[in-house]
Short mmCIF file of N, CA and C in Angstrom, two decimals:
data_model
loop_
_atom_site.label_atom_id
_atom_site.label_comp_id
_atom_site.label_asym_id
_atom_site.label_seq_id
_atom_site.Cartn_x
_atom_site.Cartn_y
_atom_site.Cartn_z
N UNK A 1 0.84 -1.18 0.00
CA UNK A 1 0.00 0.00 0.00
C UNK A 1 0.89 1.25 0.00
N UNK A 2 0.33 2.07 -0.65
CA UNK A 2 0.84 3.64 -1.12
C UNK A 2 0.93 4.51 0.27
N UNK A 3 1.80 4.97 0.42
CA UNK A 3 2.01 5.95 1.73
C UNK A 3 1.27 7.36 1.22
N UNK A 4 0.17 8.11 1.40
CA UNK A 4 0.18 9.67 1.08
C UNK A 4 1.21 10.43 1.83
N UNK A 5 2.16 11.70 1.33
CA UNK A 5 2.35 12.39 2.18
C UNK A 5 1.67 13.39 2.84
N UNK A 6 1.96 13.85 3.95
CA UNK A 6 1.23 14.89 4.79
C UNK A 6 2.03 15.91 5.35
N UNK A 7 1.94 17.41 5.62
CA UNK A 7 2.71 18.08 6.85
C UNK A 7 1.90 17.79 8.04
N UNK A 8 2.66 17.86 8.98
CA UNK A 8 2.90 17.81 10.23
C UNK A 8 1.47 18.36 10.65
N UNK A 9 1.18 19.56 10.26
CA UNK A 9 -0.11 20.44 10.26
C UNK A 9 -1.34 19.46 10.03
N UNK A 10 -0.99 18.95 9.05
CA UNK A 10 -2.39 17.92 8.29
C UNK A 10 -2.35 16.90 9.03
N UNK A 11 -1.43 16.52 9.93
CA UNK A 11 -1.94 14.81 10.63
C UNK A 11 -1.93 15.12 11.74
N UNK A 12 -1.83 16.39 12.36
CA UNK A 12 -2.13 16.74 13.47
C UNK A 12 -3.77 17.21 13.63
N UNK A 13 -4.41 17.46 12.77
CA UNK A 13 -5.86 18.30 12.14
C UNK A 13 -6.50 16.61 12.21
N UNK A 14 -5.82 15.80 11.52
CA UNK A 14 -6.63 14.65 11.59
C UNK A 14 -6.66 13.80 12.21
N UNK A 15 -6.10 13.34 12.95
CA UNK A 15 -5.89 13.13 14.62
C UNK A 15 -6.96 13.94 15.70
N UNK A 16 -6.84 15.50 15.69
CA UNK A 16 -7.62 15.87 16.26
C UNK A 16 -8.98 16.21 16.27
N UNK A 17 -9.25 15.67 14.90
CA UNK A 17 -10.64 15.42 14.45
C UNK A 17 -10.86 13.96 14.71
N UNK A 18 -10.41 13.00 14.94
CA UNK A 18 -11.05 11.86 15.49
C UNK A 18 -10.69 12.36 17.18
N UNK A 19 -9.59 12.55 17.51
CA UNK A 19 -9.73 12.22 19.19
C UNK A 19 -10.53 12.99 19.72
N UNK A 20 -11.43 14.41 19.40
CA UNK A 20 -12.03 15.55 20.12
C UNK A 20 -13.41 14.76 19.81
N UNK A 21 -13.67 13.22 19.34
CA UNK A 21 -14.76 12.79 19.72
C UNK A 21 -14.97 11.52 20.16
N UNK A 22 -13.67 11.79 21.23
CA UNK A 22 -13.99 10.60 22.40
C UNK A 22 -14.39 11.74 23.94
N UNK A 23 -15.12 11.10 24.14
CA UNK A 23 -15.29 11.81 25.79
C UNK A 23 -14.74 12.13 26.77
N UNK A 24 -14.17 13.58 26.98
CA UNK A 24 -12.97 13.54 27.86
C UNK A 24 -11.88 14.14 27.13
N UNK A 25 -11.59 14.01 25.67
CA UNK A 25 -10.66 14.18 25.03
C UNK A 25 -11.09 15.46 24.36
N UNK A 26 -11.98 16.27 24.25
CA UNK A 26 -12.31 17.17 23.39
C UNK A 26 -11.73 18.13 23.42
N UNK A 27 -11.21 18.74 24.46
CA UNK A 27 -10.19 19.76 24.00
C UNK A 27 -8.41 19.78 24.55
N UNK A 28 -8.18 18.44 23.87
CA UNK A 28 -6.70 18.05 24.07
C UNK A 28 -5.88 18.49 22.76
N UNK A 29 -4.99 19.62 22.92
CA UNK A 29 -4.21 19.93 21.85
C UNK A 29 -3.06 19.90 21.80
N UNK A 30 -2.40 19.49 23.03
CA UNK A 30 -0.89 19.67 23.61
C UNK A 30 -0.24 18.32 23.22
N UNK A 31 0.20 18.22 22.06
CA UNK A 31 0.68 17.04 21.34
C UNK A 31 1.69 17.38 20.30
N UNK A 32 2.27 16.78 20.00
CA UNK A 32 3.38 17.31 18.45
C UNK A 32 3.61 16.26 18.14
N UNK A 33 3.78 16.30 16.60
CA UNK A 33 4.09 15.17 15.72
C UNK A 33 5.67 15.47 15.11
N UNK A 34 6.23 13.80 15.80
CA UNK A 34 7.85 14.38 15.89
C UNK A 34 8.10 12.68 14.77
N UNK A 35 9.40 13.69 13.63
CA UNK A 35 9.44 12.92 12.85
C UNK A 35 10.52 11.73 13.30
N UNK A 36 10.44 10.48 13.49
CA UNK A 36 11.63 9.19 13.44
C UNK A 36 12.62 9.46 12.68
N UNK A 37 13.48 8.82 13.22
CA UNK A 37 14.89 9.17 12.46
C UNK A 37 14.80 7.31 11.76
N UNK A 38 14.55 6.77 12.60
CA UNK A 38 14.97 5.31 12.09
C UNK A 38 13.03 5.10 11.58
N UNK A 39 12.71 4.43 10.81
CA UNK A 39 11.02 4.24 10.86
C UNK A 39 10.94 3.06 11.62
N UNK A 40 9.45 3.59 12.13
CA UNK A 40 8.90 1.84 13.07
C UNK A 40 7.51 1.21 12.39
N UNK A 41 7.43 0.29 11.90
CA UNK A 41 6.75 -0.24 11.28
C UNK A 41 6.37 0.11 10.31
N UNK A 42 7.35 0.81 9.59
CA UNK A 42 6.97 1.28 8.24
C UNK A 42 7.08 2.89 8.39
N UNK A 43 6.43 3.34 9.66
CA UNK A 43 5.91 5.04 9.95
C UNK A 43 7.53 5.87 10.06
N UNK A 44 7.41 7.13 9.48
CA UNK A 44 8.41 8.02 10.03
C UNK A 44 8.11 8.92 10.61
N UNK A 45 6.98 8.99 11.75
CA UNK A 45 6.66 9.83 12.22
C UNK A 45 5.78 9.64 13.82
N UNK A 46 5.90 9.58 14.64
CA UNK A 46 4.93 9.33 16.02
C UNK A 46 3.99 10.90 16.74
N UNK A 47 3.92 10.34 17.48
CA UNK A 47 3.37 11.54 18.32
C UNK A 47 3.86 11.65 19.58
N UNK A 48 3.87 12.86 20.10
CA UNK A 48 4.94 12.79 21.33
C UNK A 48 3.27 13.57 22.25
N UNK A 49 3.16 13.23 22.89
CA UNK A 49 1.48 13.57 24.38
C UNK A 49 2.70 14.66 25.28
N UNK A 50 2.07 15.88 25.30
CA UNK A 50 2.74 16.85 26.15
C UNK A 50 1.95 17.21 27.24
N UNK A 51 1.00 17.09 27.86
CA UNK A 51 0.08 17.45 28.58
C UNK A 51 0.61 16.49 30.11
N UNK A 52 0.80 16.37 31.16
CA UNK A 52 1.25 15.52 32.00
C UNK A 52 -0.17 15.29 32.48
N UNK A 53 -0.92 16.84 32.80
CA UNK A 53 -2.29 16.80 33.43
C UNK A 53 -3.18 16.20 33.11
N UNK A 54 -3.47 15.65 31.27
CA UNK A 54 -4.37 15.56 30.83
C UNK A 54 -4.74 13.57 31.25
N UNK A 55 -5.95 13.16 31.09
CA UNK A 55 -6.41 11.62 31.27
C UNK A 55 -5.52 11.01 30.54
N UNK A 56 -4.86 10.44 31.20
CA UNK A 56 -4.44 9.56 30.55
C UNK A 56 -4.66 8.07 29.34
N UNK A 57 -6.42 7.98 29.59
CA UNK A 57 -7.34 7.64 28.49
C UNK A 57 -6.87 8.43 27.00
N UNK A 58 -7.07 9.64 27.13
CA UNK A 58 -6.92 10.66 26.30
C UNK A 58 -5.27 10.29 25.75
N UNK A 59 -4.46 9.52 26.31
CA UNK A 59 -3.15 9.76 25.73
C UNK A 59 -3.15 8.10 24.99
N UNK A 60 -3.73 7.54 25.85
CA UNK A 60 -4.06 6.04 25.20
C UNK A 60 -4.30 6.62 23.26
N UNK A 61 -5.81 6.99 23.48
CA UNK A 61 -6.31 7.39 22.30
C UNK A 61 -5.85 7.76 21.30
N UNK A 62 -4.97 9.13 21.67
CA UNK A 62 -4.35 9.48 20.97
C UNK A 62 -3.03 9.13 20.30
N UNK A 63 -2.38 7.85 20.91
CA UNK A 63 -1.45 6.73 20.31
C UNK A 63 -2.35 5.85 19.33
N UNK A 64 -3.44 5.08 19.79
CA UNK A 64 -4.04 4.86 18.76
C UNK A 64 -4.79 5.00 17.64
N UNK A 65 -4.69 6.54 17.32
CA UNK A 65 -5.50 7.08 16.13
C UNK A 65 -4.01 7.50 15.30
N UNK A 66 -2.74 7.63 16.08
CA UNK A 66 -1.77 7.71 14.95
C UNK A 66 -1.12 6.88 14.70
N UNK A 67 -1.38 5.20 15.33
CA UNK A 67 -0.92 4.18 14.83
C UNK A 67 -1.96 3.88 13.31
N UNK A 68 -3.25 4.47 13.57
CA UNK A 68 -3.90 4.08 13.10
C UNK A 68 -3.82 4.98 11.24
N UNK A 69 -3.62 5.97 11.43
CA UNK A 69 -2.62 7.13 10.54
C UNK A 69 -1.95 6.79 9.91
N UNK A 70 -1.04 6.47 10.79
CA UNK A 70 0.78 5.80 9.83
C UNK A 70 0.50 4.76 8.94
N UNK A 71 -0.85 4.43 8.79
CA UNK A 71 -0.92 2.82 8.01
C UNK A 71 -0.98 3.81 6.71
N UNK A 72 -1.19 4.71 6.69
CA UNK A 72 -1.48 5.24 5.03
C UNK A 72 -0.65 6.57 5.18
N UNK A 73 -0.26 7.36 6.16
CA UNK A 73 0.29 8.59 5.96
C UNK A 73 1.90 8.59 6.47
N UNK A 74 2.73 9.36 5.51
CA UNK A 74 3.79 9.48 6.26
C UNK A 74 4.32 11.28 6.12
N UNK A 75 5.02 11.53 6.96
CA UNK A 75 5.28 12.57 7.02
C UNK A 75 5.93 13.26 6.04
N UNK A 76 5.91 14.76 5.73
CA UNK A 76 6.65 14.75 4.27
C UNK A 76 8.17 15.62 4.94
N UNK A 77 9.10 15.46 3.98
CA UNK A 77 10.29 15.46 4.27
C UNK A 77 10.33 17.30 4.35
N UNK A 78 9.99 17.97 4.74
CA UNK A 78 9.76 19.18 5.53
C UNK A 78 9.15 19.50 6.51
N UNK A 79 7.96 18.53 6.99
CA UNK A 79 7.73 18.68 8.03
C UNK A 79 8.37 18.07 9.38
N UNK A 80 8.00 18.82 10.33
CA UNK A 80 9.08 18.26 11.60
C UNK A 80 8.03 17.72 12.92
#
């Protein structure tokens, strides 16, 4: 399967359009999408959860909507 590329901007927008509709998670924005140097499972890109305060549900989630991402998006070689 075909990787699309994305900036950093765009898979952060789409991420936060699925996680702001789990309960609890709706206004979690304190996240950055930091690019891999080595790729992991294909992805060159993760998410790093900056919030210490926030549910930790909410950080669950938000690992799994950008595992769920990386299956088709990868980061483009300008974004950071």
């Amino acid at each position: 399967m075909q990787r699309h590329i994305k900036e950093a901007s765009e898979l952060k927008a789409l991420i936060l359009a699925d996680l702001h509709k789990e309960p609890g998670c709706e206004h979690v924005t304190d996240f950055v999408i930091q690019r891999l140097e080595t790729k992991e499972n294909g992805a060159n890109w993760t998410v790093k959860y900056l919030d210490p305060n926030q549910d930790k549900v909410c950080e669950t989630i938000l690992i799994n909507i950008a595992r769920m991402l990386q299956l088709n998006f990868d980061l483009s070689e300008r974004g950071s």
